[in-house]
Coordinates of C-alpha atoms and ligand atoms in Angstrom, one line a residue:
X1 CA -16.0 44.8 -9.8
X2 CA -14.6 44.5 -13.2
X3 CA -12.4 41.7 -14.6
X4 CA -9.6 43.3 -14.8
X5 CA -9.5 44.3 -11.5
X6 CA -10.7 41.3 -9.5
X7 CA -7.4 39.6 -11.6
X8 CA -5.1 42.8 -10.3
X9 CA -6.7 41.4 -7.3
X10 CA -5.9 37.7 -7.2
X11 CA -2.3 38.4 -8.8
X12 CA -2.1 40.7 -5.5
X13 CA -3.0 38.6 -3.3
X14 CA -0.4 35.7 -5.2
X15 CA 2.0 38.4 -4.9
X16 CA 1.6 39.6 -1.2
X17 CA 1.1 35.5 -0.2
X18 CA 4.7 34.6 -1.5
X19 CA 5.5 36.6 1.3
X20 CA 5.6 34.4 4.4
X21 CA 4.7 37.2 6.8
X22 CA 1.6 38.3 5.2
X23 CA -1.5 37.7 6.2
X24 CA -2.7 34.8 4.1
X25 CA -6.3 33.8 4.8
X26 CA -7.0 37.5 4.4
X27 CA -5.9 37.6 1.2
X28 CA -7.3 34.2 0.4
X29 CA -10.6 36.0 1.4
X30 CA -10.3 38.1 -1.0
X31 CA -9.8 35.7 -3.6
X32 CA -12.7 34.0 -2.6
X33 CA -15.1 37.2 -2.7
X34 CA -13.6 37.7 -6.3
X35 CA -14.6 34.0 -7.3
X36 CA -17.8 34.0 -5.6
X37 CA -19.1 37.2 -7.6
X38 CA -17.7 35.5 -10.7
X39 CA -19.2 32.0 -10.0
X40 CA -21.5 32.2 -7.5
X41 CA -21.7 30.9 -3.8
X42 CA -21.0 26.8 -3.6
X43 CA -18.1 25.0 -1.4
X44 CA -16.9 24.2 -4.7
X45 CA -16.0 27.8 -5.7
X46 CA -14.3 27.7 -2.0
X47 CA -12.2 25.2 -2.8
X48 CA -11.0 26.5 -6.2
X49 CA -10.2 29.6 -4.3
X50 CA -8.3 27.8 -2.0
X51 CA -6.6 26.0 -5.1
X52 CA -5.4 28.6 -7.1
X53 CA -4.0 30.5 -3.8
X54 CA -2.3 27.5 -2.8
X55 CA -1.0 26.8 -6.6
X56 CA -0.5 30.5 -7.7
X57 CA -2.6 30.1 -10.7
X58 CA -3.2 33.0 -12.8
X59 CA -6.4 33.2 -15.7
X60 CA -6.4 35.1 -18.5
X61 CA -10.3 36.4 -18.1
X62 CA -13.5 35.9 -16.6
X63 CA -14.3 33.0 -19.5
X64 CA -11.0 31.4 -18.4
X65 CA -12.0 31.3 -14.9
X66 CA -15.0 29.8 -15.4
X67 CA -13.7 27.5 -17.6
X68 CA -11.2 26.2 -15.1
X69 CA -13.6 26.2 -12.3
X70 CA -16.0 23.2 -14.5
X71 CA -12.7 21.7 -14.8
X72 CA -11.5 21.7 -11.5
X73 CA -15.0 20.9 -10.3
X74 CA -15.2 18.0 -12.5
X75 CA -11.4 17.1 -11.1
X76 CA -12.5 17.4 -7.2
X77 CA -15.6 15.0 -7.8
X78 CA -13.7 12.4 -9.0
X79 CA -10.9 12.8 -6.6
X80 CA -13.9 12.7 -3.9
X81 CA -15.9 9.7 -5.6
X82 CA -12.7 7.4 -5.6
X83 CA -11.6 8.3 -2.2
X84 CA -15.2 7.1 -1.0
X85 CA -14.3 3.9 -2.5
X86 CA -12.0 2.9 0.5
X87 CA -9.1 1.9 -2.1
X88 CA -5.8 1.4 -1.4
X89 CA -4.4 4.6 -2.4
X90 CA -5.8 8.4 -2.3
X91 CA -6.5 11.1 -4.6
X92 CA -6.0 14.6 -4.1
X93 CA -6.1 18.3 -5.0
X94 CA -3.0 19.4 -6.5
X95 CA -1.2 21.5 -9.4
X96 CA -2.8 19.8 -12.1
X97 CA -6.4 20.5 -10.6
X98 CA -7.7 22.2 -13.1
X99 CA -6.1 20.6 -16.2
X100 CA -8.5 18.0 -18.2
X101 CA -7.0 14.8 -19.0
X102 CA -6.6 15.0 -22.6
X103 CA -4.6 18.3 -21.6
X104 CA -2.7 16.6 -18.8
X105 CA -1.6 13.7 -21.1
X106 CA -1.0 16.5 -24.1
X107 CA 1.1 18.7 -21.4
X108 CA 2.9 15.8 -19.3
X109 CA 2.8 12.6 -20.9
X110 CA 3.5 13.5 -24.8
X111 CA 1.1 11.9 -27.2
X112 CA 3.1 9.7 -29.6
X113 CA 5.2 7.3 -27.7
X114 CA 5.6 3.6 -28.4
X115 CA 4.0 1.7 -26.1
X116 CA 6.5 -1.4 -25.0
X117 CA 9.1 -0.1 -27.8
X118 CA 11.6 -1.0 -25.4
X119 CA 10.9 -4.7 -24.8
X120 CA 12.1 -5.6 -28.2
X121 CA 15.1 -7.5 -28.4
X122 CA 15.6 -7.6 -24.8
X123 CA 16.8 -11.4 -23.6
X124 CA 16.1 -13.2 -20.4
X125 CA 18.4 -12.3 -17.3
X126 CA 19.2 -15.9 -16.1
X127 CA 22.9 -15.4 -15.9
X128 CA 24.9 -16.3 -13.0
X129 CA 25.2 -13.1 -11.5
X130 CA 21.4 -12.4 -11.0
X131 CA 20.6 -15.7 -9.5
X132 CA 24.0 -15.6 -7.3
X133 CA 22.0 -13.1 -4.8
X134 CA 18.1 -13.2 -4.0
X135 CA 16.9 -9.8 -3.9
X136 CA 15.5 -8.9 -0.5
X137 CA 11.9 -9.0 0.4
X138 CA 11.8 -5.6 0.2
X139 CA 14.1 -2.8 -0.5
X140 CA 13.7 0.9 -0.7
X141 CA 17.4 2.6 -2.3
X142 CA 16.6 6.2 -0.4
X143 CA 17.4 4.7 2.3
X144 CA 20.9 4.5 1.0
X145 CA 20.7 7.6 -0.1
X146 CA 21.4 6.8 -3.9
X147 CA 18.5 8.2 -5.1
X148 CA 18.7 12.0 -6.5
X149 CA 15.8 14.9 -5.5
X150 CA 12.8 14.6 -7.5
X151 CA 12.5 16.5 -10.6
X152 CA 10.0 18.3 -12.6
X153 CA 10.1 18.0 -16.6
X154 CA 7.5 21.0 -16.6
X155 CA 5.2 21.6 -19.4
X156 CA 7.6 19.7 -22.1
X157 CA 5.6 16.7 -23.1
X158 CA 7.0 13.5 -23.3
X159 CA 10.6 14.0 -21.7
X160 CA 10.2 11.6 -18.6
X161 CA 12.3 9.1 -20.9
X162 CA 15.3 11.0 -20.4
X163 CA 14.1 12.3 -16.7
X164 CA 14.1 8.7 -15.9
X165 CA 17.1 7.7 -17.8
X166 CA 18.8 10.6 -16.1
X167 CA 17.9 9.3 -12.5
X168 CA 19.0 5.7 -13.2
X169 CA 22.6 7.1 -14.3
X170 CA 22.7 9.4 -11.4
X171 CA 21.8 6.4 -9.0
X172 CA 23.7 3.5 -10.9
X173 CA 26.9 6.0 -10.3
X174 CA 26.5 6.6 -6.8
X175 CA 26.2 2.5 -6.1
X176 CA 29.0 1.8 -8.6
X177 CA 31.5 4.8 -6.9
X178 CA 29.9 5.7 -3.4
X179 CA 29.3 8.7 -4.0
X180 CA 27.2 10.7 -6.2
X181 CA 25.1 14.2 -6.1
X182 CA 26.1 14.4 -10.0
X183 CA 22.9 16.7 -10.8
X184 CA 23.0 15.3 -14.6
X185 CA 21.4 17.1 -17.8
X186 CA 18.3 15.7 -19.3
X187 CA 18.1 18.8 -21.5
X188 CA 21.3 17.5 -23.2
X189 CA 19.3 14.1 -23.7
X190 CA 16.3 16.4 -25.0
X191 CA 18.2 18.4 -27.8
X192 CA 20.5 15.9 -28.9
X193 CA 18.9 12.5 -29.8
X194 CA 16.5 12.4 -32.0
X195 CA 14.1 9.7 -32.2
X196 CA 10.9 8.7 -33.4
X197 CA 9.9 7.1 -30.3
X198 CA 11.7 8.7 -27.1
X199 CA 13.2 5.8 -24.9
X200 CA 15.5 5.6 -22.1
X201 CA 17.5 3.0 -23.9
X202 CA 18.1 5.2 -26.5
X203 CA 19.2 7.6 -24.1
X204 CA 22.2 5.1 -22.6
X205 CA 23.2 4.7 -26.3
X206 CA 23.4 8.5 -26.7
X207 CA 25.4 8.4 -23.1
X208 CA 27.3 5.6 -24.1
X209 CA 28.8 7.3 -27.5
X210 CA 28.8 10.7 -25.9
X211 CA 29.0 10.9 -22.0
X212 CA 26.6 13.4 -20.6
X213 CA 27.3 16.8 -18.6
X214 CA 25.5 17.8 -15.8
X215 CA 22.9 20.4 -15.0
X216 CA 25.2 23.5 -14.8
X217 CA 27.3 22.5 -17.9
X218 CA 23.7 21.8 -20.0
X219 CA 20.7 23.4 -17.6
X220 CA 17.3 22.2 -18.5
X221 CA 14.8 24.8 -20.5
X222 CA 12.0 22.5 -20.9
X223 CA 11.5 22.9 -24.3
X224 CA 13.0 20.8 -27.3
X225 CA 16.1 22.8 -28.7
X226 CA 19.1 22.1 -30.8
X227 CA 22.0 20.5 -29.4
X228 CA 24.3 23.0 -28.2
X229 CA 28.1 22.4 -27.8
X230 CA 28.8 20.9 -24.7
X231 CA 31.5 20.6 -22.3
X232 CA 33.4 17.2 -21.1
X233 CA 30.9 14.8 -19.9
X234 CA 31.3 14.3 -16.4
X235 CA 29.9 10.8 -16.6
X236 CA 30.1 7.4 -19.0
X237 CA 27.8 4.6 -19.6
X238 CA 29.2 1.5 -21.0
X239 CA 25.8 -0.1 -21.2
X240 CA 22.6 -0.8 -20.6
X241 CA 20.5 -4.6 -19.4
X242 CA 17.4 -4.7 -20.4
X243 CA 14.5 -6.4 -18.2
X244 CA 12.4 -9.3 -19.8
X245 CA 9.4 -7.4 -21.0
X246 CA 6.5 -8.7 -18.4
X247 CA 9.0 -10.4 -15.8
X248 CA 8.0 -8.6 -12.8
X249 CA 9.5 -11.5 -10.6
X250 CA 13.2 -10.4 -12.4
X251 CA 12.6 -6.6 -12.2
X252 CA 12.2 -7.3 -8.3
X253 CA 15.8 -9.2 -8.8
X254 CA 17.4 -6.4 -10.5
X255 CA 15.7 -3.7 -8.3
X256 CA 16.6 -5.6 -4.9
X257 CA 20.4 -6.7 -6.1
X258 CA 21.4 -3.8 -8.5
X259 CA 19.9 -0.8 -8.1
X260 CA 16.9 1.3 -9.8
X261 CA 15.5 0.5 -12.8
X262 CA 13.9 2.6 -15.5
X263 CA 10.4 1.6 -16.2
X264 CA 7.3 2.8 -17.7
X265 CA 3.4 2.8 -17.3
X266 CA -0.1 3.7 -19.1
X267 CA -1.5 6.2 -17.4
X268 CA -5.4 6.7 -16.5
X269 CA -7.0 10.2 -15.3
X270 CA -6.9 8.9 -11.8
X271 CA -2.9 8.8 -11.3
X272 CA -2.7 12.6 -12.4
X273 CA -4.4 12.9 -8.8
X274 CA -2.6 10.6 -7.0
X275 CA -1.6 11.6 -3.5
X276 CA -0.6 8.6 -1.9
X277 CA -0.8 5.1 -1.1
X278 CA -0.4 1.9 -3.2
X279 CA -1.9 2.9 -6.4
X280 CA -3.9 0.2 -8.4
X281 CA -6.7 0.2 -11.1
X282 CA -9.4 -2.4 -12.1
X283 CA -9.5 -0.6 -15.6
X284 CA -6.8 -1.9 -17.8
X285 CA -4.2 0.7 -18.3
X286 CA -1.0 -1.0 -19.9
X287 CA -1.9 -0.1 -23.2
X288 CA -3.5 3.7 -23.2
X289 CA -2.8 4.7 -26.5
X290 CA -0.4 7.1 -26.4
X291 CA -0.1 7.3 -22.9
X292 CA 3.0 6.3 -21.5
X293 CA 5.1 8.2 -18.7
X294 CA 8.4 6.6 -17.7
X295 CA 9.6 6.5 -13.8
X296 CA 12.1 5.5 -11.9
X297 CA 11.6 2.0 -9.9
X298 CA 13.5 2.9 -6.6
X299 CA 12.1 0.2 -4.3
X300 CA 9.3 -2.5 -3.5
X301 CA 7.8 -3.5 -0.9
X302 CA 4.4 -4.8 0.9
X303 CA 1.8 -2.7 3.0
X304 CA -1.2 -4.3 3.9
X305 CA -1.0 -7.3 2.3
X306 CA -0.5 -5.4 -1.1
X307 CA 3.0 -5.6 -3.1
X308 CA 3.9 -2.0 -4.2
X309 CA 7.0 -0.7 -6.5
X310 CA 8.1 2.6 -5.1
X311 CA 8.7 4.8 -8.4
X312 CA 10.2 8.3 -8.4
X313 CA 8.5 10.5 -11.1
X314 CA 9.2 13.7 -12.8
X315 CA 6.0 15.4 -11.9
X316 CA 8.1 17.7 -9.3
X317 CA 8.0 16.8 -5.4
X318 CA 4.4 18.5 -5.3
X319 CA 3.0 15.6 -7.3
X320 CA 2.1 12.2 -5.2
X321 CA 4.3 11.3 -2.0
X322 CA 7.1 14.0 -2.6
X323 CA 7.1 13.3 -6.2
X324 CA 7.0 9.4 -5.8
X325 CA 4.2 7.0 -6.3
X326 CA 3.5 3.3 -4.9
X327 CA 1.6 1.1 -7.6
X328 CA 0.8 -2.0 -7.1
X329 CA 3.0 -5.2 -7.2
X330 CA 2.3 -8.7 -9.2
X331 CA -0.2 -8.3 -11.6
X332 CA 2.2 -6.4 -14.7
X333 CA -0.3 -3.5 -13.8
X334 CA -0.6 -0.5 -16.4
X335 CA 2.2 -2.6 -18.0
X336 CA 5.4 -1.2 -15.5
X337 CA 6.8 -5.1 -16.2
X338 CA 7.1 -3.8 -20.1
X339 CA 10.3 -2.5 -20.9
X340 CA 12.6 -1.7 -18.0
X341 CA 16.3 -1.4 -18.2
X342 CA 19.0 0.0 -16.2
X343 CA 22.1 1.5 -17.3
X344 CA 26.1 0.0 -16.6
X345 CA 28.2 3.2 -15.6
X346 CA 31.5 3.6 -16.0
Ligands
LIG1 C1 29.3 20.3 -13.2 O1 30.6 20.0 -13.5 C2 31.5 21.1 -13.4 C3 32.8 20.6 -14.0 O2 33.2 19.4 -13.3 C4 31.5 21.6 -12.0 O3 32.3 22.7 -11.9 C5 30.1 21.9 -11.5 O4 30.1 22.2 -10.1 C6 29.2 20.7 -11.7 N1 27.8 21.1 -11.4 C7 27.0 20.3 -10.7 C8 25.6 20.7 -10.5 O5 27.4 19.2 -10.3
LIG2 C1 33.7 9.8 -21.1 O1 34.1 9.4 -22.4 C2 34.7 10.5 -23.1 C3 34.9 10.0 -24.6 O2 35.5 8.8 -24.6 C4 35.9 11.0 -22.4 O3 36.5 12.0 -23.1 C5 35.6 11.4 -21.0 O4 36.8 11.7 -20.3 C6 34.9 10.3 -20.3 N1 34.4 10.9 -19.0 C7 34.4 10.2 -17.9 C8 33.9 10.9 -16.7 O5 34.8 9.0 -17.8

């Protein structure tokens, strides 16, 4: 069978599996014949199969195909090898499978941010009004339903500053007004600040000058653009409070009493894998140059013994447990403690 027609084939088979009535594992069958001519007969090639089925992936060639199957294979033994580790939290196959993690961290996490650019300046939170209430031992804000559906910042590299800006305004609103479901425009963020290093603070600023529309008014392309004319902005922030870079104990006050909190994190290999559980790392990973993804701290709490932050992501609700992650509590790990902040809405 020839190239071209063992991709007509798989593109089918995509095609005829979006359709819900179809026979699937025939047509994952197919797939599966097509692979194993290509790359011969291992449970490997049988779960790549399964992979791009599941995921909808489409290669270019035969050289693509083998070059995503070394990837993915590399991808699905460290997966395997850390799961054997017993560890707190578990990897797992999912989109980014068969992306390497220099092309994850190219694609996801943008190359050239500041690590802790946001700490600077930011002053202690002793005032009255934070010590007035003790934050809970635990606390999880989906459970007031404050929190906004997970997005996805697709292949635009570096925009989970204004993802997570975005979801701290959407949720800061909601607790401030009771009610929320403002579905607000990080593209607007995007195209019209510019900065040398991308930062949820400067992204209340922008909000703060400017107000920001939502998602209909200013829908999200996921790529850079100019800024286009927009309409009235729908909501205001008068401010912003940063978080004592490395004062975990007064994120937890913040989260607990306020609301969520932007934060951000170094990323290693392992976390574009995560699937679930309370992720944590004995390799430092607060400082991975150039590797910094902000979130979205929606909760803490304890499982096992182990403190976790609960942190929505912009990886899309495929990614982790439904697009959030738990990492682990107490230790300032991969630097979350560094520079959160949380926006005042009007
Ligand atoms: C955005 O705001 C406009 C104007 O208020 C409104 O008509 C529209 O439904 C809003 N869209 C979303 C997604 O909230
Ligand atoms: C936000 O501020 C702008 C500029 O001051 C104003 O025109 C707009 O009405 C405000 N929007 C809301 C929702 O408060």
């Amino acid at each position: 069978m020839s190239v071209r027609a063992i991709l007509s084939l798989v593109v089918l088979v995509i095609l005829i599996g979006s359709h819900e009535s179809t026979p699937i594992p025939d047509g994952l069958r197919k797939v599966e014949e097509a692979f194993v001519k290509i790359l011969g007969q291992s449970s490997h090639v049988l779960s790549f199969a399964r992979f791009t089925h599941q995921y909808g992936k489409k290669y270019e060639n035969e050289e693509e195909i083998k070059h995503r199957f070394s990837v993915f294979k590399e991808n699905l033994d460290l997966i395997r090898s850390t799961n054997k580790k017993g560890l707190s939290y578990k990897l797992g196959v999912n989109q980014f499978a068969d992306l390497t993690k220099e092309e994850f961290q190219r694609n996801k996490i943008g190359a050239s941010q500041h690590p802790f650019a946001t700490s600077k300046g930011s002053r202690r939170l002793t005032g009255r009004a934070l010590l007035q209430t003790s934050a809970p031992s635990a606390r999880d804000w989906r459970e007031y339903g404050v929190v906004s559906p997970v997005k996805n910042q697709g292949a635009l590299p570096g925009a989970s500053w204004a993802f997570s800006a975005i979801g701290a305004v959407e949720s800061a609103y909601h607790i401030k007004h009771g009610k929320g479901s403002y579905d607000l425009s990080e593209q607007q963020l995007v195209d019209c600040t510019y900065s040398q290093y991308q930062q949820t603070t400067e992204a209340f600023d922008y909000i703060k000058s400017n107000g920001i529309n939502n998602e209909t008014q200013y829908p999200y392309l996921g790529v850079k653009g100019g800024c286009r004319s927009y309409y009235n902005s729908v909501v205001n922030v008068t401010g912003y409070v940063p978080i004592p870079s490395g004062a975990e104990d007064e994120l937890k006050q913040a989260v607990g009493s306020t609301g969520p909190v932007s934060v951000s994190f170094g990323v290693l290999d392992t976390l574009q894998h995560y699937q679930s559980g309370v992720y944590t790392s004995s390799e430092p990973c607060e400082n991975v140059v150039g590797v910094r993804q902000y979130g979205l701290a929606v909760g803490y709490g304890s499982e096992e013994g182990v403190d976790y932050w609960n942190i929505k992501n912009s990886w899309g609700e495929g990614w982790g447990e439904e697009g959030f992650f738990r990492m682990e509590r107490g230790n300032n790990l991969c630097g979350i403690a560094e520079s959160p902040v949380y926006p005042i809405v009007a």
